[in-house]
mmCIF file of C-alpha atoms and ligand atoms in Angstrom:
data_model
loop_
_atom_site.group_PDB
_atom_site.id
_atom_site.type_symbol
_atom_site.label_atom_id
_atom_site.label_comp_id
_atom_site.label_asym_id
_atom_site.label_seq_id
_atom_site.Cartn_x
_atom_site.Cartn_y
_atom_site.Cartn_z
ATOM 1 C CA UNK A 12 -0.094 0.124 -0.210
ATOM 2 C CA UNK A 13 2.404 2.547 -1.239
ATOM 3 C CA UNK A 14 1.726 5.501 -3.230
ATOM 4 C CA UNK A 15 2.768 9.083 -3.313
ATOM 5 C CA UNK A 16 0.870 10.048 -0.020
ATOM 6 C CA UNK A 17 1.474 6.829 1.763
ATOM 7 C CA UNK A 18 5.285 7.710 1.921
ATOM 8 C CA UNK A 19 4.459 11.151 2.953
ATOM 9 C CA UNK A 20 5.308 10.913 7.082
ATOM 10 C CA UNK A 21 3.204 13.858 8.798
ATOM 11 C CA UNK A 22 5.166 13.188 12.202
ATOM 12 C CA UNK A 23 8.712 11.884 12.610
ATOM 13 C CA UNK A 24 11.686 12.194 14.464
ATOM 14 C CA UNK A 25 14.821 13.366 12.586
ATOM 15 C CA UNK A 26 17.365 10.778 14.210
ATOM 16 C CA UNK A 27 20.572 13.044 13.500
ATOM 17 C CA UNK A 28 19.541 16.315 15.043
ATOM 18 C CA UNK A 29 16.643 15.097 17.593
ATOM 19 C CA UNK A 30 14.078 17.307 16.378
ATOM 20 C CA UNK A 31 10.857 16.692 15.615
ATOM 21 C CA UNK A 32 9.659 16.814 11.864
ATOM 22 C CA UNK A 33 6.184 17.721 11.127
ATOM 23 C CA UNK A 34 4.312 18.213 7.978
ATOM 24 C CA UNK A 35 2.402 21.568 8.288
ATOM 25 C CA UNK A 36 -1.176 20.715 7.847
ATOM 26 C CA UNK A 37 -2.146 24.175 7.977
ATOM 27 C CA UNK A 38 -0.875 24.838 4.747
ATOM 28 C CA UNK A 39 -2.136 22.248 2.541
ATOM 29 C CA UNK A 40 -2.985 21.701 -0.176
ATOM 30 C CA UNK A 41 -1.272 24.717 -1.464
ATOM 31 C CA UNK A 42 2.408 23.987 0.010
ATOM 32 C CA UNK A 43 4.222 20.824 1.418
ATOM 33 C CA UNK A 44 6.173 22.154 4.390
ATOM 34 C CA UNK A 45 7.976 20.498 6.854
ATOM 35 C CA UNK A 46 8.512 22.017 9.960
ATOM 36 C CA UNK A 47 11.469 21.293 12.307
ATOM 37 C CA UNK A 48 10.849 21.446 16.192
ATOM 38 C CA UNK A 49 12.891 21.253 18.977
ATOM 39 C CA UNK A 50 11.338 22.874 21.639
ATOM 40 C CA UNK A 51 8.152 21.076 23.562
ATOM 41 C CA UNK A 52 6.877 24.471 23.235
ATOM 42 C CA UNK A 53 6.721 24.073 19.830
ATOM 43 C CA UNK A 54 5.215 21.322 19.912
ATOM 44 C CA UNK A 55 2.258 22.169 21.927
ATOM 45 C CA UNK A 56 1.933 25.265 19.605
ATOM 46 C CA UNK A 57 1.442 22.924 16.509
ATOM 47 C CA UNK A 58 -1.004 20.640 18.512
ATOM 48 C CA UNK A 59 -2.973 23.919 19.499
ATOM 49 C CA UNK A 60 -2.833 25.409 15.856
ATOM 50 C CA UNK A 61 -3.626 22.197 14.141
ATOM 51 C CA UNK A 62 -0.349 22.160 12.432
ATOM 52 C CA UNK A 63 -0.232 18.264 13.419
ATOM 53 C CA UNK A 64 -3.713 17.283 13.963
ATOM 54 C CA UNK A 65 -5.895 13.893 13.798
ATOM 55 C CA UNK A 66 -5.814 11.845 16.883
ATOM 56 C CA UNK A 67 -3.390 9.695 16.623
ATOM 57 C CA UNK A 68 -0.845 11.871 15.076
ATOM 58 C CA UNK A 69 -1.535 14.316 17.997
ATOM 59 C CA UNK A 70 -0.653 11.418 20.235
ATOM 60 C CA UNK A 71 2.574 10.702 18.455
ATOM 61 C CA UNK A 72 3.486 14.752 18.070
ATOM 62 C CA UNK A 73 2.728 14.729 22.189
ATOM 63 C CA UNK A 74 5.049 11.847 22.725
ATOM 64 C CA UNK A 75 8.036 13.255 21.047
ATOM 65 C CA UNK A 76 7.052 16.559 22.496
ATOM 66 C CA UNK A 77 7.548 14.535 26.257
ATOM 67 C CA UNK A 78 10.515 13.492 24.986
ATOM 68 C CA UNK A 79 12.155 16.649 23.666
ATOM 69 C CA UNK A 80 10.687 18.181 26.860
ATOM 70 C CA UNK A 81 12.514 15.865 28.927
ATOM 71 C CA UNK A 82 15.657 15.736 27.157
ATOM 72 C CA UNK A 83 16.201 19.607 27.934
ATOM 73 C CA UNK A 84 15.943 19.022 31.902
ATOM 74 C CA UNK A 85 19.319 19.270 33.653
ATOM 75 C CA UNK A 86 18.027 16.819 36.355
ATOM 76 C CA UNK A 87 20.890 14.885 37.904
ATOM 77 C CA UNK A 88 18.818 12.237 39.254
ATOM 78 C CA UNK A 89 15.922 9.545 38.217
ATOM 79 C CA UNK A 90 13.611 11.104 40.534
ATOM 80 C CA UNK A 91 14.596 15.041 40.177
ATOM 81 C CA UNK A 92 13.992 14.172 36.138
ATOM 82 C CA UNK A 93 10.520 12.439 37.175
ATOM 83 C CA UNK A 94 9.510 15.918 38.622
ATOM 84 C CA UNK A 95 10.140 17.573 35.531
ATOM 85 C CA UNK A 96 8.743 14.892 33.374
ATOM 86 C CA UNK A 97 5.688 15.663 35.216
ATOM 87 C CA UNK A 98 5.618 19.225 34.186
ATOM 88 C CA UNK A 99 6.350 18.556 30.460
ATOM 89 C CA UNK A 100 3.331 16.203 30.935
ATOM 90 C CA UNK A 101 0.967 18.317 32.120
ATOM 91 C CA UNK A 102 2.051 20.751 29.761
ATOM 92 C CA UNK A 103 1.318 19.016 26.718
ATOM 93 C CA UNK A 104 -1.743 17.794 27.814
ATOM 94 C CA UNK A 105 -3.001 21.150 27.827
ATOM 95 C CA UNK A 106 -2.738 21.651 24.285
ATOM 96 C CA UNK A 107 -6.021 20.213 22.996
ATOM 97 C CA UNK A 108 -8.684 18.370 25.165
ATOM 98 C CA UNK A 109 -10.866 15.952 23.188
ATOM 99 C CA UNK A 110 -8.459 13.767 21.514
ATOM 100 C CA UNK A 111 -7.957 10.937 23.861
ATOM 101 C CA UNK A 112 -4.563 9.863 22.102
ATOM 102 C CA UNK A 113 -3.131 12.723 23.401
ATOM 103 C CA UNK A 114 -3.549 11.553 27.125
ATOM 104 C CA UNK A 115 -3.143 7.880 25.965
ATOM 105 C CA UNK A 116 0.384 8.812 24.560
ATOM 106 C CA UNK A 117 1.560 10.741 27.648
ATOM 107 C CA UNK A 118 0.385 8.429 29.958
ATOM 108 C CA UNK A 119 2.281 5.686 27.722
ATOM 109 C CA UNK A 120 5.425 7.747 28.041
ATOM 110 C CA UNK A 121 4.912 7.846 31.740
ATOM 111 C CA UNK A 122 4.592 4.143 32.079
ATOM 112 C CA UNK A 123 7.826 3.914 30.150
ATOM 113 C CA UNK A 124 9.560 6.180 32.539
ATOM 114 C CA UNK A 125 8.354 4.469 35.386
ATOM 115 C CA UNK A 126 9.947 1.306 34.107
ATOM 116 C CA UNK A 127 13.033 2.580 33.942
ATOM 117 C CA UNK A 128 13.171 3.291 37.703
ATOM 118 C CA UNK A 129 17.263 2.911 38.997
ATOM 119 C CA UNK A 130 18.430 3.898 35.527
ATOM 120 C CA UNK A 131 20.468 6.927 35.092
ATOM 121 C CA UNK A 132 19.085 10.258 33.306
ATOM 122 C CA UNK A 133 20.928 9.708 30.281
ATOM 123 C CA UNK A 134 19.458 6.204 30.102
ATOM 124 C CA UNK A 135 15.898 7.281 31.076
ATOM 125 C CA UNK A 136 16.199 9.800 28.407
ATOM 126 C CA UNK A 137 17.087 7.698 25.617
ATOM 127 C CA UNK A 138 13.842 5.316 26.567
ATOM 128 C CA UNK A 139 11.655 8.097 25.916
ATOM 129 C CA UNK A 140 12.754 8.582 22.643
ATOM 130 C CA UNK A 141 12.346 4.851 21.999
ATOM 131 C CA UNK A 142 8.876 4.908 23.499
ATOM 132 C CA UNK A 143 7.823 7.656 21.100
ATOM 133 C CA UNK A 144 9.419 5.920 18.052
ATOM 134 C CA UNK A 145 7.552 2.924 19.077
ATOM 135 C CA UNK A 146 4.311 4.774 19.451
ATOM 136 C CA UNK A 147 4.431 6.044 15.964
ATOM 137 C CA UNK A 148 6.045 2.428 14.487
ATOM 138 C CA UNK A 149 2.716 0.588 16.438
ATOM 139 C CA UNK A 150 0.042 3.266 14.598
ATOM 140 C CA UNK A 151 0.953 2.923 11.140
ATOM 141 C CA UNK A 152 0.348 -1.366 12.028
ATOM 142 C CA UNK A 153 -2.649 -0.911 13.745
ATOM 143 C CA UNK A 154 -4.218 1.684 10.846
ATOM 144 C CA UNK A 155 -3.115 -0.838 8.379
ATOM 145 C CA UNK A 156 -5.257 -3.401 10.077
ATOM 146 C CA UNK A 157 -8.224 -1.035 10.518
ATOM 147 C CA UNK A 158 -7.919 -1.269 6.856
ATOM 148 C CA UNK A 159 -8.232 -4.567 6.608
ATOM 149 C CA UNK A 160 -11.261 -5.080 9.013
ATOM 150 C CA UNK A 161 -13.079 -2.014 7.379
ATOM 151 C CA UNK A 162 -12.252 -3.320 4.068
ATOM 152 C CA UNK A 163 -14.442 -6.595 4.704
ATOM 153 C CA UNK A 164 -17.223 -4.403 4.954
ATOM 154 C CA UNK A 165 -17.266 -2.636 1.863
ATOM 155 C CA UNK A 166 -17.930 -4.222 -1.709
ATOM 156 C CA UNK A 167 -16.423 -2.933 -4.973
ATOM 157 C CA UNK A 168 -17.759 0.196 -6.797
ATOM 158 C CA UNK A 169 -19.585 1.294 -3.070
ATOM 159 C CA UNK A 170 -20.209 5.317 -2.980
ATOM 160 C CA UNK A 171 -18.295 6.387 0.317
ATOM 161 C CA UNK A 172 -18.854 9.370 2.286
ATOM 162 C CA UNK A 173 -16.247 10.586 4.866
ATOM 163 C CA UNK A 174 -16.086 13.582 7.139
ATOM 164 C CA UNK A 175 -12.865 15.579 8.058
ATOM 165 C CA UNK A 176 -9.631 13.803 7.286
ATOM 166 C CA UNK A 177 -8.858 10.468 9.036
ATOM 167 C CA UNK A 178 -6.366 9.904 6.537
ATOM 168 C CA UNK A 179 -2.716 9.046 6.016
ATOM 169 C CA UNK A 180 -1.740 12.463 7.252
ATOM 170 C CA UNK A 181 -3.800 12.286 10.827
ATOM 171 C CA UNK A 182 -1.947 8.835 11.597
ATOM 172 C CA UNK A 183 1.633 7.650 11.398
ATOM 173 C CA UNK A 184 0.586 5.957 8.278
ATOM 174 C CA UNK A 185 -2.364 4.560 5.769
ATOM 175 C CA UNK A 186 -4.697 6.815 8.161
ATOM 176 C CA UNK A 187 -8.152 5.123 9.833
ATOM 177 C CA UNK A 188 -11.198 5.687 7.822
ATOM 178 C CA UNK A 189 -9.200 6.208 4.673
ATOM 179 C CA UNK A 190 -7.193 3.033 5.094
ATOM 180 C CA UNK A 191 -9.627 0.634 3.494
ATOM 181 C CA UNK A 192 -10.151 2.878 0.607
ATOM 182 C CA UNK A 193 -6.216 3.095 0.072
ATOM 183 C CA UNK A 194 -6.404 -1.061 0.510
ATOM 184 C CA UNK A 195 -9.421 -0.877 -2.000
ATOM 185 C CA UNK A 196 -7.656 1.152 -4.542
ATOM 186 C CA UNK A 197 -4.977 -1.319 -4.548
ATOM 187 C CA UNK A 198 -7.461 -3.762 -4.942
ATOM 188 C CA UNK A 199 -9.433 -2.719 -7.587
ATOM 189 C CA UNK A 200 -12.464 -1.846 -5.454
ATOM 190 C CA UNK A 201 -12.930 1.066 -7.792
ATOM 191 C CA UNK A 202 -14.554 3.387 -4.886
ATOM 192 C CA UNK A 203 -16.327 6.969 -5.160
ATOM 193 C CA UNK A 204 -15.429 8.640 -2.591
ATOM 194 C CA UNK A 205 -17.156 12.101 -1.321
ATOM 195 C CA UNK A 206 -15.216 14.327 1.068
ATOM 196 C CA UNK A 207 -17.574 16.860 3.119
ATOM 197 C CA UNK A 208 -15.363 20.014 2.970
ATOM 198 C CA UNK A 209 -15.687 20.310 6.855
ATOM 199 C CA UNK A 210 -16.570 23.919 7.934
ATOM 200 C CA UNK A 211 -15.065 25.422 9.513
ATOM 201 C CA UNK A 212 -11.264 24.422 9.314
ATOM 202 C CA UNK A 213 -12.003 22.596 6.084
ATOM 203 C CA UNK A 214 -10.077 19.511 6.506
ATOM 204 C CA UNK A 215 -12.439 17.531 3.958
ATOM 205 C CA UNK A 216 -11.385 20.026 1.239
ATOM 206 C CA UNK A 217 -7.821 20.885 2.153
ATOM 207 C CA UNK A 218 -6.816 17.370 3.632
ATOM 208 C CA UNK A 219 -8.947 14.367 2.346
ATOM 209 C CA UNK A 220 -9.796 15.892 -1.090
ATOM 210 C CA UNK A 221 -6.131 16.208 -1.301
ATOM 211 C CA UNK A 222 -4.877 12.874 -0.102
ATOM 212 C CA UNK A 223 -7.006 10.975 -2.165
ATOM 213 C CA UNK A 224 -6.525 12.608 -5.207
ATOM 214 C CA UNK A 225 -2.655 12.679 -4.987
ATOM 215 C CA UNK A 226 -3.136 8.801 -4.592
ATOM 216 C CA UNK A 227 -5.602 8.605 -7.503
ATOM 217 C CA UNK A 228 -8.614 7.838 -5.820
ATOM 218 C CA UNK A 229 -12.405 8.645 -7.370
ATOM 219 C CA UNK A 230 -12.972 11.637 -5.090
ATOM 220 C CA UNK A 231 -15.797 14.502 -4.859
ATOM 221 C CA UNK A 232 -15.634 17.600 -2.972
ATOM 222 C CA UNK A 233 -19.103 18.510 -1.481
ATOM 223 C CA UNK A 234 -19.968 21.044 1.112
ATOM 224 C CA UNK A 235 -21.072 19.840 4.275
ATOM 225 C CA UNK A 236 -24.784 20.545 3.318
ATOM 226 C CA UNK A 237 -24.870 18.764 0.372
ATOM 227 C CA UNK A 238 -24.668 15.109 2.384
ATOM 228 C CA UNK A 239 -28.253 14.543 2.411
ATOM 229 C CA UNK A 240 -28.546 15.123 -1.372
ATOM 230 C CA UNK A 241 -25.936 12.254 -2.124
ATOM 231 C CA UNK A 242 -27.622 10.172 0.277
ATOM 232 C CA UNK A 243 -30.801 10.565 -1.228
ATOM 233 C CA UNK A 244 -29.738 10.131 -4.890
ATOM 234 C CA UNK A 245 -28.530 7.028 -3.825
ATOM 235 C CA UNK A 246 -24.984 8.035 -4.285
ATOM 236 C CA UNK A 247 -23.430 6.526 -0.778
ATOM 237 C CA UNK A 248 -23.597 3.125 0.160
ATOM 238 C CA UNK A 249 -21.542 3.612 3.519
ATOM 239 C CA UNK A 250 -20.116 6.109 5.945
ATOM 240 C CA UNK A 251 -16.460 6.157 7.138
ATOM 241 C CA UNK A 252 -15.277 8.352 9.714
ATOM 242 C CA UNK A 253 -12.749 8.370 12.206
ATOM 243 C CA UNK A 254 -13.095 9.757 15.408
ATOM 244 C CA UNK A 255 -11.067 11.586 18.764
ATOM 245 C CA UNK A 256 -12.785 9.690 21.357
ATOM 246 C CA UNK A 257 -15.048 6.649 21.756
ATOM 247 C CA UNK A 258 -16.829 6.480 24.947
ATOM 248 C CA UNK A 259 -17.589 2.998 26.480
ATOM 249 C CA UNK A 260 -21.684 2.952 25.494
ATOM 250 C CA UNK A 261 -20.307 3.383 21.483
ATOM 251 C CA UNK A 262 -21.012 7.261 21.934
ATOM 252 C CA UNK A 263 -18.280 8.969 19.599
ATOM 253 C CA UNK A 264 -16.885 12.537 19.403
ATOM 254 C CA UNK A 265 -15.513 13.296 16.030
ATOM 255 C CA UNK A 266 -15.328 16.623 13.855
ATOM 256 C CA UNK A 267 -18.442 18.960 14.058
ATOM 257 C CA UNK A 268 -20.841 17.645 11.781
ATOM 258 C CA UNK A 269 -20.289 14.386 11.879
ATOM 259 C CA UNK A 270 -23.269 13.614 14.228
ATOM 260 C CA UNK A 271 -25.584 15.135 11.487
ATOM 261 C CA UNK A 272 -24.165 13.223 8.560
ATOM 262 C CA UNK A 273 -25.029 10.018 11.187
ATOM 263 C CA UNK A 274 -28.383 10.796 11.508
ATOM 264 C CA UNK A 275 -29.168 11.578 8.144
ATOM 265 C CA UNK A 276 -27.650 8.184 7.228
ATOM 266 C CA UNK A 277 -29.884 6.528 9.407
ATOM 267 C CA UNK A 278 -32.788 8.192 7.624
ATOM 268 C CA UNK A 279 -31.540 7.002 4.372
ATOM 269 C CA UNK A 280 -30.310 3.375 5.592
ATOM 270 C CA UNK A 281 -26.943 3.699 5.027
ATOM 271 C CA UNK A 282 -24.237 1.916 7.545
ATOM 272 C CA UNK A 283 -22.090 4.117 9.493
ATOM 273 C CA UNK A 284 -18.585 2.841 10.322
ATOM 274 C CA UNK A 285 -16.410 4.510 12.946
ATOM 275 C CA UNK A 286 -12.759 3.629 12.446
ATOM 276 C CA UNK A 287 -11.269 3.889 15.556
ATOM 277 C CA UNK A 288 -7.727 2.680 16.880
ATOM 278 C CA UNK A 289 -7.649 1.525 20.333
ATOM 279 C CA UNK A 290 -5.803 4.119 21.542
ATOM 280 C CA UNK A 291 -8.654 6.063 20.980
ATOM 281 C CA UNK A 292 -11.597 3.956 23.017
ATOM 282 C CA UNK A 293 -11.951 5.566 26.207
ATOM 283 C CA UNK A 294 -13.642 3.276 28.599
ATOM 284 C CA UNK A 295 -13.161 5.339 31.176
ATOM 285 C CA UNK A 296 -15.761 7.842 29.793
ATOM 286 C CA UNK A 297 -19.105 6.140 30.184
ATOM 287 C CA UNK A 298 -21.184 8.158 27.547
ATOM 288 C CA UNK A 299 -20.401 10.908 25.377
ATOM 289 C CA UNK A 300 -21.666 13.256 27.833
ATOM 290 C CA UNK A 301 -18.049 12.489 29.605
ATOM 291 C CA UNK A 302 -16.065 13.950 26.798
ATOM 292 C CA UNK A 303 -14.706 17.525 26.997
ATOM 293 C CA UNK A 304 -15.684 19.229 23.948
ATOM 294 C CA UNK A 305 -12.840 21.596 22.349
ATOM 295 C CA UNK A 306 -14.490 25.333 21.852
ATOM 296 C CA UNK A 307 -12.307 26.698 19.204
ATOM 297 C CA UNK A 308 -11.426 30.951 18.429
ATOM 298 C CA UNK A 309 -14.847 33.021 16.694
ATOM 299 C CA UNK A 310 -12.149 33.868 13.947
ATOM 300 C CA UNK A 311 -12.410 30.224 12.318
ATOM 301 C CA UNK A 312 -16.222 30.892 11.178
ATOM 302 C CA UNK A 313 -16.098 34.439 10.631
ATOM 303 C CA UNK A 314 -13.021 35.380 8.466
ATOM 304 C CA UNK A 315 -10.502 32.874 8.089
ATOM 305 C CA UNK A 316 -10.989 31.725 4.915
ATOM 306 C CA UNK A 317 -12.042 35.141 3.431
ATOM 307 C CA UNK A 318 -10.109 38.087 2.179
ATOM 308 C CA UNK A 319 -12.465 40.030 4.143
ATOM 309 C CA UNK A 320 -14.891 39.304 6.909
ATOM 310 C CA UNK A 321 -18.032 37.342 6.273
ATOM 311 C CA UNK A 322 -19.887 37.924 9.346
ATOM 312 C CA UNK A 323 -20.853 41.402 11.199
ATOM 313 C CA UNK A 324 -18.150 42.529 13.459
ATOM 314 C CA UNK A 325 -18.139 41.105 17.216
ATOM 315 C CA UNK A 326 -21.105 38.395 16.207
ATOM 316 C CA UNK A 327 -21.592 36.060 19.068
ATOM 317 C CA UNK A 328 -20.333 32.873 17.622
ATOM 318 C CA UNK A 329 -20.243 29.331 18.880
ATOM 319 C CA UNK A 330 -17.632 27.130 17.542
ATOM 320 C CA UNK A 331 -17.076 23.711 19.026
ATOM 321 C CA UNK A 332 -14.614 21.697 17.108
ATOM 322 C CA UNK A 333 -16.191 18.276 17.641
ATOM 323 C CA UNK A 334 -19.881 16.731 18.353
ATOM 324 C CA UNK A 335 -20.845 13.423 19.798
ATOM 325 C CA UNK A 336 -22.633 10.795 17.494
ATOM 326 C CA UNK A 337 -24.886 8.887 19.523
ATOM 327 C CA UNK A 338 -24.229 5.427 19.603
ATOM 328 C CA UNK A 339 -27.445 4.454 18.104
ATOM 329 C CA UNK A 340 -26.186 5.992 14.758
ATOM 330 C CA UNK A 341 -23.388 3.829 14.639
ATOM 331 C CA UNK A 342 -23.372 0.293 13.041
ATOM 332 C CA UNK A 343 -20.012 -0.531 13.765
ATOM 333 C CA UNK A 344 -16.777 0.527 15.430
ATOM 334 C CA UNK A 345 -13.774 -0.852 13.565
ATOM 335 C CA UNK A 346 -10.830 -1.501 15.599
ATOM 336 C CA UNK A 347 -7.256 -3.039 14.991
ATOM 337 C CA UNK A 348 -8.910 -6.068 16.491
ATOM 338 C CA UNK A 349 -11.967 -6.395 14.547
ATOM 339 C CA UNK A 350 -15.383 -4.827 14.548
ATOM 340 C CA UNK A 351 -17.439 -3.808 17.390
ATOM 341 C CA UNK A 352 -21.373 -3.948 17.474
ATOM 342 C CA UNK A 353 -23.850 -2.944 19.549
ATOM 343 C CA UNK A 354 -24.116 -3.464 22.632
ATOM 344 C CA UNK A 355 -20.910 -1.208 22.603
ATOM 345 C CA UNK A 356 -20.298 -1.746 26.305
ATOM 346 C CA UNK A 357 -20.273 -5.430 25.888
ATOM 347 C CA UNK A 358 -18.437 -5.493 22.564
ATOM 348 C CA UNK A 359 -15.479 -2.694 23.158
ATOM 349 C CA UNK A 360 -13.835 -4.281 26.447
ATOM 350 C CA UNK A 361 -13.529 -7.559 24.111
ATOM 351 C CA UNK A 362 -11.571 -5.721 21.459
ATOM 352 C CA UNK A 363 -9.214 -4.847 24.450
ATOM 353 C CA UNK A 364 -8.810 -8.313 25.477
ATOM 354 C CA UNK A 365 -7.714 -9.713 21.978
ATOM 355 C CA UNK A 366 -4.997 -7.001 22.383
ATOM 356 C CA UNK A 367 -2.421 -9.695 24.182
HETATM 357 O O1 LIG B 30 -9.511 18.964 14.561
HETATM 358 P P1 LIG B 30 -8.878 18.007 13.932
HETATM 359 O O2 LIG B 30 -8.751 18.156 12.636
HETATM 360 O O3 LIG B 30 -7.293 17.264 14.628
HETATM 361 O O4 LIG B 30 -10.135 16.603 13.815
HETATM 362 C C1 LIG B 30 -9.823 15.286 13.450
HETATM 363 C C2 LIG B 30 -10.613 14.475 13.373
HETATM 364 O O5 LIG B 30 -12.113 14.856 13.513
HETATM 365 C C3 LIG B 30 -10.647 13.464 12.885
HETATM 366 O O6 LIG B 30 -11.764 12.814 12.110
HETATM 367 C C4 LIG B 30 -10.148 12.229 14.049
HETATM 368 O O7 LIG B 30 -9.265 12.706 14.736
HETATM 369 C C5 LIG B 30 -9.679 10.789 13.249
HETATM 370 S S1 LIG B 30 -7.894 11.074 12.602
HETATM 371 C C6 LIG B 30 -7.317 9.259 12.282
#
């Protein structure tokens, strides 16, 4: 599964210089610029400003950020270094609230830190670097497995609607919701993909349409409010989306607008598959009500893409970055260990049990 897009790595470490190399996703599709970050505050900033985005990619970037931040500590003992690590972890955890992968990756870095107890400061720092690398490598494998499981749910020639960007650049490689599309592309499935533009930050138009087009997939860009007409016209046989956090009951937070798409799909009897690595499943959140939804600045709605503002000055805005799709609108949650179906409170924990 290698094509131009598949070989792009949106988050990686430059081994020689110990810098985090990030594809600046805010500049796509017009410019392909790779940033070189060496300070953890630059990593925080890149996550907050969506230069790196997509739940798995955020987690990977945070893991590298935790390594880079801890590396700069002048601590002389394991205990002192642990105190500094805690501050780094807390700081990076404040960059964005909704994608659980961020917290998952930082917790994993902490576990690794604790495993190194008794080792020298230099050894612990190297272990953190190793853990961040492992998180990235594992994510690519996980995404490939999600692709295989999701492809089994699809048939050649299907029309697929997707929202936001859950593609290769949102992960270490392959993507989640786009992974089956890339696999299908290789195997002659001839999917017709419809990409919602995904207001207000246009991840669908700027990123998904770009990724799929570069990979030679048949992709059609539509505005968010066109999902209903393409469903009604019979152009869509499945909805595939990624997610930022799945609660224990299957409620799922994903990019704002996903829940509306899922409700529409139910009306038109179209299956909705949420593609989620287990790192995105948060069994500690009982329902979607426990998921913290990020609110973002007004200007993303009022003026960001326009040469002049397209809303009255100082108009009140409400800009939630995510919404929660109620589990009743989700046909299946595709993980690296298989597909979970309702009741999700029973099927999701079983997915983890296979993770041995
Ligand atoms: O605000 P974003 O662009 O980080 O939101 C991303 C999404 O909603 C994706 O669908 C989700 O993180 C899954 S990425 C594999």
